mmCIF file of C-alpha atoms in Angstrom:
data_model
loop_
_atom_site.group_PDB
_atom_site.id
_atom_site.type_symbol
_atom_site.label_atom_id
_atom_site.label_comp_id
_atom_site.label_asym_id
_atom_site.label_seq_id
_atom_site.Cartn_x
_atom_site.Cartn_y
_atom_site.Cartn_z
ATOM 1 C CA MET A 15 -194.330 -120.135 -177.806
ATOM 2 C CA GLU A 16 -190.596 -119.460 -178.259
ATOM 3 C CA MET A 17 -188.070 -119.464 -175.440
ATOM 4 C CA PRO A 18 -185.832 -116.413 -175.106
ATOM 5 C CA GLU A 19 -182.209 -116.983 -176.149
ATOM 6 C CA THR A 20 -180.902 -116.533 -172.603
ATOM 7 C CA GLU A 21 -183.040 -119.417 -171.340
ATOM 8 C CA LEU A 22 -181.791 -121.699 -174.130
ATOM 9 C CA THR A 23 -178.132 -121.107 -173.297
ATOM 10 C CA ALA A 24 -178.762 -121.521 -169.593
ATOM 11 C CA THR A 25 -180.312 -124.949 -170.104
ATOM 12 C CA LYS A 26 -177.461 -126.187 -172.371
ATOM 13 C CA ARG A 27 -174.583 -125.080 -170.127
ATOM 14 C CA PRO A 28 -173.156 -127.847 -167.922
ATOM 15 C CA VAL A 29 -173.351 -127.403 -164.182
ATOM 16 C CA TRP A 30 -170.086 -126.034 -162.707
ATOM 17 C CA ASN A 31 -169.785 -128.832 -160.154
ATOM 18 C CA ALA A 32 -170.876 -131.750 -162.355
ATOM 19 C CA GLY A 33 -168.882 -134.814 -161.319
ATOM 20 C CA ARG A 34 -167.022 -132.985 -158.537
ATOM 21 C CA THR A 35 -167.189 -133.697 -154.863
ATOM 22 C CA VAL A 36 -168.328 -130.569 -153.073
ATOM 23 C CA GLY A 37 -168.396 -129.856 -149.370
ATOM 24 C CA ALA A 38 -166.132 -131.179 -146.658
ATOM 25 C CA LYS A 39 -163.486 -133.728 -147.582
ATOM 26 C CA ARG A 40 -162.694 -136.833 -145.573
ATOM 27 C CA ALA A 41 -160.108 -136.455 -142.847
ATOM 28 C CA LEU A 42 -156.599 -137.721 -143.491
ATOM 29 C CA LYS A 43 -155.668 -141.024 -141.895
ATOM 30 C CA PRO A 44 -152.626 -141.147 -139.577
ATOM 31 C CA LYS A 45 -150.616 -143.046 -142.215
ATOM 32 C CA GLN A 46 -151.378 -140.357 -144.802
ATOM 33 C CA ILE A 47 -150.352 -137.618 -142.350
ATOM 34 C CA TRP A 48 -146.979 -139.296 -141.812
ATOM 35 C CA GLU A 49 -146.548 -139.765 -145.580
ATOM 36 C CA ILE A 50 -147.074 -136.037 -146.138
ATOM 37 C CA ARG A 51 -144.672 -135.169 -143.293
ATOM 38 C CA PHE A 52 -142.033 -137.469 -144.787
ATOM 39 C CA TYR A 53 -142.642 -135.964 -148.245
ATOM 40 C CA LEU A 54 -142.155 -132.413 -146.924
ATOM 41 C CA ASN A 55 -139.077 -133.351 -144.872
ATOM 42 C CA GLN A 56 -137.483 -135.150 -147.808
ATOM 43 C CA ARG A 57 -137.847 -132.050 -149.975
ATOM 44 C CA ARG A 58 -136.649 -129.759 -147.143
ATOM 45 C CA ARG A 59 -139.804 -127.641 -147.234
ATOM 46 C CA LEU A 60 -139.611 -126.105 -143.799
ATOM 47 C CA ARG A 61 -142.438 -123.580 -144.201
ATOM 48 C CA ASP A 62 -144.781 -126.173 -145.671
ATOM 49 C CA ARG A 63 -144.019 -128.662 -142.894
ATOM 50 C CA ALA A 64 -144.738 -126.011 -140.242
ATOM 51 C CA LEU A 65 -147.955 -125.027 -142.039
ATOM 52 C CA PHE A 66 -149.066 -128.658 -142.327
ATOM 53 C CA ASP A 67 -148.284 -129.461 -138.677
ATOM 54 C CA LEU A 68 -150.109 -126.350 -137.490
ATOM 55 C CA ALA A 69 -153.119 -127.219 -139.647
ATOM 56 C CA ILE A 70 -153.267 -130.771 -138.292
ATOM 57 C CA ASP A 71 -152.931 -129.736 -134.643
ATOM 58 C CA SER A 72 -155.276 -126.744 -134.767
ATOM 59 C CA LYS A 73 -157.979 -128.123 -137.117
ATOM 60 C CA LEU A 74 -158.637 -124.509 -138.135
ATOM 61 C CA ARG A 75 -160.140 -123.370 -141.410
ATOM 62 C CA GLY A 76 -157.615 -122.207 -143.991
ATOM 63 C CA CYS A 77 -158.629 -118.561 -143.635
ATOM 64 C CA ASP A 78 -157.932 -118.639 -139.893
ATOM 65 C CA LEU A 79 -154.714 -120.605 -140.303
ATOM 66 C CA VAL A 80 -153.028 -118.219 -142.761
ATOM 67 C CA GLN A 81 -153.992 -115.149 -140.688
ATOM 68 C CA MET A 82 -152.218 -116.337 -137.537
ATOM 69 C CA LYS A 83 -149.609 -113.975 -136.172
ATOM 70 C CA ILE A 84 -146.354 -114.933 -134.507
ATOM 71 C CA GLY A 85 -147.647 -113.543 -131.204
ATOM 72 C CA ASP A 86 -150.524 -116.068 -131.284
ATOM 73 C CA ILE A 87 -148.165 -119.028 -130.970
ATOM 74 C CA VAL A 88 -144.966 -117.624 -129.427
ATOM 75 C CA SER A 89 -144.463 -116.514 -125.852
ATOM 76 C CA GLY A 90 -141.098 -115.545 -124.411
ATOM 77 C CA GLY A 91 -139.092 -116.915 -127.317
ATOM 78 C CA GLN A 92 -140.730 -120.355 -127.127
ATOM 79 C CA ILE A 93 -143.622 -121.945 -128.979
ATOM 80 C CA ARG A 94 -146.652 -122.207 -126.698
ATOM 81 C CA THR A 95 -148.085 -125.612 -125.856
ATOM 82 C CA ARG A 96 -151.605 -124.168 -126.158
ATOM 83 C CA ALA A 97 -152.819 -121.362 -128.376
ATOM 84 C CA ILE A 98 -156.099 -119.475 -128.758
ATOM 85 C CA VAL A 99 -157.333 -118.033 -132.057
ATOM 86 C CA MET A 100 -160.545 -116.148 -132.844
ATOM 87 C CA GLN A 101 -162.383 -117.794 -135.733
ATOM 88 C CA GLN A 102 -163.274 -115.467 -138.566
ATOM 89 C CA LYS A 103 -166.499 -117.239 -139.493
ATOM 90 C CA THR A 104 -168.022 -117.735 -136.047
ATOM 91 C CA GLY A 105 -166.220 -115.048 -134.042
ATOM 92 C CA ARG A 106 -165.609 -117.580 -131.282
ATOM 93 C CA PRO A 107 -162.253 -118.342 -129.718
ATOM 94 C CA VAL A 108 -160.724 -121.756 -130.402
ATOM 95 C CA GLN A 109 -158.116 -123.227 -128.108
ATOM 96 C CA PHE A 110 -155.848 -125.988 -129.366
ATOM 97 C CA GLU A 111 -152.745 -127.823 -128.233
ATOM 98 C CA LEU A 112 -149.522 -127.767 -130.227
ATOM 99 C CA LEU A 113 -147.846 -131.168 -130.105
ATOM 100 C CA PRO A 114 -144.034 -131.522 -129.937
ATOM 101 C CA ASP A 115 -143.680 -132.235 -133.699
ATOM 102 C CA ALA A 116 -145.581 -129.075 -134.572
ATOM 103 C CA ARG A 117 -143.668 -126.989 -132.022
ATOM 104 C CA ALA A 118 -140.333 -128.218 -133.430
ATOM 105 C CA SER A 119 -141.266 -127.500 -137.043
ATOM 106 C CA LEU A 120 -142.737 -124.091 -136.147
ATOM 107 C CA LEU A 121 -139.633 -123.155 -134.147
ATOM 108 C CA ALA A 122 -137.365 -124.137 -137.054
ATOM 109 C CA TRP A 123 -139.537 -122.133 -139.484
ATOM 110 C CA LEU A 124 -139.688 -119.052 -137.260
ATOM 111 C CA ASP A 125 -135.911 -119.179 -136.656
ATOM 112 C CA ARG A 126 -135.382 -119.021 -140.396
ATOM 113 C CA ARG A 127 -138.211 -116.535 -141.032
ATOM 114 C CA GLY A 128 -137.500 -114.036 -138.247
ATOM 115 C CA GLY A 129 -140.006 -111.269 -137.598
ATOM 116 C CA THR A 130 -141.845 -109.719 -134.677
ATOM 117 C CA VAL A 131 -144.917 -110.787 -132.723
ATOM 118 C CA ASP A 132 -147.099 -108.601 -134.965
ATOM 119 C CA ASP A 133 -145.973 -110.308 -138.191
ATOM 120 C CA TYR A 134 -147.876 -113.147 -139.844
ATOM 121 C CA VAL A 135 -146.495 -116.641 -139.292
ATOM 122 C CA PHE A 136 -146.834 -117.387 -143.021
ATOM 123 C CA PRO A 137 -146.225 -114.150 -144.969
ATOM 124 C CA SER A 138 -147.133 -113.568 -148.583
ATOM 125 C CA ARG A 139 -144.335 -113.424 -151.134
ATOM 126 C CA VAL A 140 -146.280 -110.812 -153.115
ATOM 127 C CA ASP A 141 -147.474 -108.443 -150.377
ATOM 128 C CA HIS A 142 -144.713 -108.285 -147.763
ATOM 129 C CA ASN A 143 -147.102 -106.898 -145.135
ATOM 130 C CA GLY A 144 -149.826 -109.458 -145.873
ATOM 131 C CA HIS A 145 -150.303 -113.145 -145.198
ATOM 132 C CA LEU A 146 -150.351 -116.215 -147.412
ATOM 133 C CA SER A 147 -153.627 -116.302 -149.315
ATOM 134 C CA THR A 148 -156.186 -119.027 -148.728
ATOM 135 C CA ARG A 149 -156.031 -119.825 -152.434
ATOM 136 C CA GLN A 150 -152.263 -120.373 -152.243
ATOM 137 C CA TYR A 151 -152.784 -122.517 -149.142
ATOM 138 C CA ALA A 152 -155.294 -124.642 -151.072
ATOM 139 C CA ARG A 153 -152.775 -125.050 -153.909
ATOM 140 C CA LEU A 154 -150.135 -126.177 -151.401
ATOM 141 C CA VAL A 155 -152.490 -128.751 -149.866
ATOM 142 C CA ASP A 156 -153.305 -130.079 -153.348
ATOM 143 C CA GLU A 157 -149.579 -130.339 -154.085
ATOM 144 C CA TRP A 158 -148.879 -132.220 -150.844
ATOM 145 C CA VAL A 159 -151.763 -134.625 -151.359
ATOM 146 C CA THR A 160 -150.880 -135.437 -154.966
ATOM 147 C CA GLY A 161 -147.173 -135.607 -154.054
ATOM 148 C CA VAL A 162 -147.794 -138.639 -151.847
ATOM 149 C CA GLY A 163 -150.058 -140.299 -154.420
ATOM 150 C CA LEU A 164 -153.478 -139.462 -153.033
ATOM 151 C CA MET A 165 -156.379 -138.273 -155.169
ATOM 152 C CA ARG A 166 -157.195 -134.540 -154.939
ATOM 153 C CA SER A 167 -160.929 -135.317 -154.907
ATOM 154 C CA ASP A 168 -160.524 -137.440 -151.758
#
């Protein structure tokens, strides 16, 4: 009995994730976090440093991180010490503390960026009313990790 042509091609095609690590990645070690901070400071990448610090302090998923609005983290002209964000995936609120390093980098970024409490903290360069895409955020993380000499797969 002959196999249909579609079954033959399906069996010859390599699996999309062959040799790749899928799923959650290992957490960064404190030394690696400081290396990335130094890397971003050295290159004067204010937005990226604020994004990185916020990601480390909040431990949010990328989709929740890029959708944060200025009003979520600012109160009365100052960066809050604690913030609450509704997770997109679970629909549950997450409260996290913003450490002094993150508050300083966010304040510097927001001073340069400007905007109102209804604007996104990290706006898109393409869609001025939208936020940074999760795909662009992933590219930035890859750039930071490889910039300090770490493997992307780790």
